[in-house]
PDB file of C-alpha atoms in Angstrom:
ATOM      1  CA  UNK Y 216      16.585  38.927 -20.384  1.00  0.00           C
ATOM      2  CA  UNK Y 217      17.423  35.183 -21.201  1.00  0.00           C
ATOM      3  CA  UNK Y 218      17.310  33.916 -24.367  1.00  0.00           C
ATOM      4  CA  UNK Y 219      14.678  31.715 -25.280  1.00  0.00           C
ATOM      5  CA  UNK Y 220      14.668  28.438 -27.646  1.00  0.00           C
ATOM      6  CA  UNK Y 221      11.419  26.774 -29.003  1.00  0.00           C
ATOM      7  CA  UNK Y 222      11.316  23.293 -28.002  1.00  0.00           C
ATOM      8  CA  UNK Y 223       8.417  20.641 -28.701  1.00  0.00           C
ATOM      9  CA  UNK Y 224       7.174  18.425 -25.923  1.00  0.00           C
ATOM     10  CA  UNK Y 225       4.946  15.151 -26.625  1.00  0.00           C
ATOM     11  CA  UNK Y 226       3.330  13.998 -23.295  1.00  0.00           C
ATOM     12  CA  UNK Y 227       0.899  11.534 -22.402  1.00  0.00           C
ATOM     13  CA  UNK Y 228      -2.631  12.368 -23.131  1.00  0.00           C
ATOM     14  CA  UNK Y 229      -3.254  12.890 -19.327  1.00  0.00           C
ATOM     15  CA  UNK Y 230      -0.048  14.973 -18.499  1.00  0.00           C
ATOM     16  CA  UNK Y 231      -0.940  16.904 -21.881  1.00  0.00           C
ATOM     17  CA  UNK Y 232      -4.499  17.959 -20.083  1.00  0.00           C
ATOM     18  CA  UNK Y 233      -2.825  18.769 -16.488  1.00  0.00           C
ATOM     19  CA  UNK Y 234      -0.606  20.828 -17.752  1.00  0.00           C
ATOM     20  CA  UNK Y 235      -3.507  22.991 -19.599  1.00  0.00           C
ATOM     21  CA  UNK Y 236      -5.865  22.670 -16.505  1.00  0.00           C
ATOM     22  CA  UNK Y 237      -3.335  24.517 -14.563  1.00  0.00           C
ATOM     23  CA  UNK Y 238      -2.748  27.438 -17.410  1.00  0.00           C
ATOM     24  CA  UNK Y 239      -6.550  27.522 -17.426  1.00  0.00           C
ATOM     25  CA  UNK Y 240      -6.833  27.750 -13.544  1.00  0.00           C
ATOM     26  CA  UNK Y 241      -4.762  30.903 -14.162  1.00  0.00           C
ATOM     27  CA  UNK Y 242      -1.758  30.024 -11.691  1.00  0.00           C
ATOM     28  CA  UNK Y 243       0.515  29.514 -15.139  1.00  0.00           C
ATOM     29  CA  UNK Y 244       0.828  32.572 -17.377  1.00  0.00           C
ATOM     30  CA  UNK Y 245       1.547  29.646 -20.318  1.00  0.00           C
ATOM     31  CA  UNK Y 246       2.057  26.350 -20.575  1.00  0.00           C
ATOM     32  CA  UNK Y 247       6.271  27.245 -21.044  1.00  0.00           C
ATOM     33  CA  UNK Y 248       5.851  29.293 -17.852  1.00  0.00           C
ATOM     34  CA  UNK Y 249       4.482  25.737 -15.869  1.00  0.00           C
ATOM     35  CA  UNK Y 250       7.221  23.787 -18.024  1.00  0.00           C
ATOM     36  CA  UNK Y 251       9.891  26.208 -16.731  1.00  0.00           C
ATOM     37  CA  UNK Y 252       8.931  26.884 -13.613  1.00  0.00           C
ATOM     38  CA  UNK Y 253       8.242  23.118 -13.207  1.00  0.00           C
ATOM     39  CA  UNK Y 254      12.224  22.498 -14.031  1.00  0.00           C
ATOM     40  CA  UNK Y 255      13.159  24.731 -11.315  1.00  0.00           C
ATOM     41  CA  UNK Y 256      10.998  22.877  -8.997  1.00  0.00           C
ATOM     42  CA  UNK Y 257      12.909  19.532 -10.298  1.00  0.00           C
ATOM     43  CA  UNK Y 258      16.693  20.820  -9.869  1.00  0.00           C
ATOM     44  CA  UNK Y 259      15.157  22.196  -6.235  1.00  0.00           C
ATOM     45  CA  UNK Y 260      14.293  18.852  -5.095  1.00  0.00           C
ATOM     46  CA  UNK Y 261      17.298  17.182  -7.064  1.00  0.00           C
ATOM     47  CA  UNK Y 262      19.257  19.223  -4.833  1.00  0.00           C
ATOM     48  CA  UNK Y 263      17.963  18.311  -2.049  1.00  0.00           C
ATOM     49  CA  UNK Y 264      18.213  14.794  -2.323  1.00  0.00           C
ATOM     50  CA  UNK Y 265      21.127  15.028  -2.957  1.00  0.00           C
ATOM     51  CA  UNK Y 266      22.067  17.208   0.112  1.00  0.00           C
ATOM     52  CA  UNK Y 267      20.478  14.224   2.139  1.00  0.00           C
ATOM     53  CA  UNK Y 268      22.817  11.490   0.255  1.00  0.00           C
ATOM     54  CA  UNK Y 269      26.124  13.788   0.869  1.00  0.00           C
ATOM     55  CA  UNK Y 270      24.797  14.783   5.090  1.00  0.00           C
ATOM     56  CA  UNK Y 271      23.059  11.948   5.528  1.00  0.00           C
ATOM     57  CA  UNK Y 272      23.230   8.511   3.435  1.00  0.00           C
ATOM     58  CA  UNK Y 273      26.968   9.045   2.800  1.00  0.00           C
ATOM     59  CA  UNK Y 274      28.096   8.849   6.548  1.00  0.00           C
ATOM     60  CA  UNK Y 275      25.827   6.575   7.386  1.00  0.00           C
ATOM     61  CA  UNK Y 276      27.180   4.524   5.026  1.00  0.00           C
ATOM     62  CA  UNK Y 277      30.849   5.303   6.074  1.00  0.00           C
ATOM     63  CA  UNK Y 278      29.653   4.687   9.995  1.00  0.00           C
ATOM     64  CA  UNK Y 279      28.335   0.912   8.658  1.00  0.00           C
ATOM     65  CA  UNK Y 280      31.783   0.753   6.820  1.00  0.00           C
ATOM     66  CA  UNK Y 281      34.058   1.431   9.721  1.00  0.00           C
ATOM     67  CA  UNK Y 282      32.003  -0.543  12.146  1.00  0.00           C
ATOM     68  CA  UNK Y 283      29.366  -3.224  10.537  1.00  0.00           C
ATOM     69  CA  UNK Y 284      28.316  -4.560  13.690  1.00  0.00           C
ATOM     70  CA  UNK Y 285      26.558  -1.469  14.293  1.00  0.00           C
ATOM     71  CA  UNK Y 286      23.906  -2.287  12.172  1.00  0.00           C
ATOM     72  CA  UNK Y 287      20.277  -3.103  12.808  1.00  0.00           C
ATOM     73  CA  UNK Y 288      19.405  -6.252  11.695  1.00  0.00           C
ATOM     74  CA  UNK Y 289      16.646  -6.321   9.053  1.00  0.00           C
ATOM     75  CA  UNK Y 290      13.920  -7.985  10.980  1.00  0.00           C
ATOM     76  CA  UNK Y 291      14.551  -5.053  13.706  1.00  0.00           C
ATOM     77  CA  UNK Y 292      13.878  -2.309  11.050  1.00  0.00           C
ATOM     78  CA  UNK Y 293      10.960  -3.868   9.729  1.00  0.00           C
ATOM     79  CA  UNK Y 294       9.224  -4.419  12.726  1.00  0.00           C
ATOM     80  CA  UNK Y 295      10.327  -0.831  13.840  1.00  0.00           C
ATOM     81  CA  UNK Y 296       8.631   0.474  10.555  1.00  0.00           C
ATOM     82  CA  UNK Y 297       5.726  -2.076  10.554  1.00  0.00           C
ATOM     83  CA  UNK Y 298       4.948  -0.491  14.220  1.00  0.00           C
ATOM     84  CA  UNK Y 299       5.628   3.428  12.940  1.00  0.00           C
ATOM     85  CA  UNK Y 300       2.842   2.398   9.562  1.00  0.00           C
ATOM     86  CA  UNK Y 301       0.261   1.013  12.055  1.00  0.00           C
ATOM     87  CA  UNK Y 302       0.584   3.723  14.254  1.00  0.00           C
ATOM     88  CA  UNK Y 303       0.083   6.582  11.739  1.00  0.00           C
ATOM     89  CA  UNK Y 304      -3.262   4.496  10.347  1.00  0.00           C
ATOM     90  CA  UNK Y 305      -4.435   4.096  13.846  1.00  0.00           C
ATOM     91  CA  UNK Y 306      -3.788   7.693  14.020  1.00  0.00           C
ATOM     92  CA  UNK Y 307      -5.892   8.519  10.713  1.00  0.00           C
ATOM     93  CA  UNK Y 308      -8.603   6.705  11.602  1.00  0.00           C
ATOM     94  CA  UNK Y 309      -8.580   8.328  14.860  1.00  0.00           C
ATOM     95  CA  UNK Y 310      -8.823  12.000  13.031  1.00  0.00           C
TER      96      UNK Y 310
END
């Protein structure tokens, strides 16, 4: 069994009321069990990013290093991501 240690919380007003909708909704045994199980959720996606900085960002960045005329300019990406945002809202309006 692990040990357990009391700990007090202040949260916004808002966050305060979330976190007791969900106990009340019955998917949260207690509003520790959300706060814990909430923390796991954290350290998952913490380590995930970082995952995607040390597979992805990191040789990317190393790549750029070695060889900085292999970058796209910054007008290039933008217009290559200004193209990919209207293209998903044409698609949503579309659905």
């Amino acid at each position: 069994m692990t040990l357990a240690k009391e700990s007090n919380v202040i949260l916004p007003a808002d966050r305060s009321e979330r976190v007791r909708e969900k106990v009340r909704s019955g998917k949260y045994a207690s509003e520790s069990e959300l706060i814990a199980e909430s923390l796991v959720a954290l350290e998952e996606r913490d380590a995930e990013i970082e995952n995607w900085i040390d597979e992805q960002v990191v040789p990317a960045y190393d790549a750029w290093k070695a060889d900085p005329s292999r970058a796209t300019p910054i007008e290039h990406a933008f217009a290559r991501l200004n193209a990919r945002i209207a293209a998903d809202r044409s698609n949503a309006s579309r659905a």
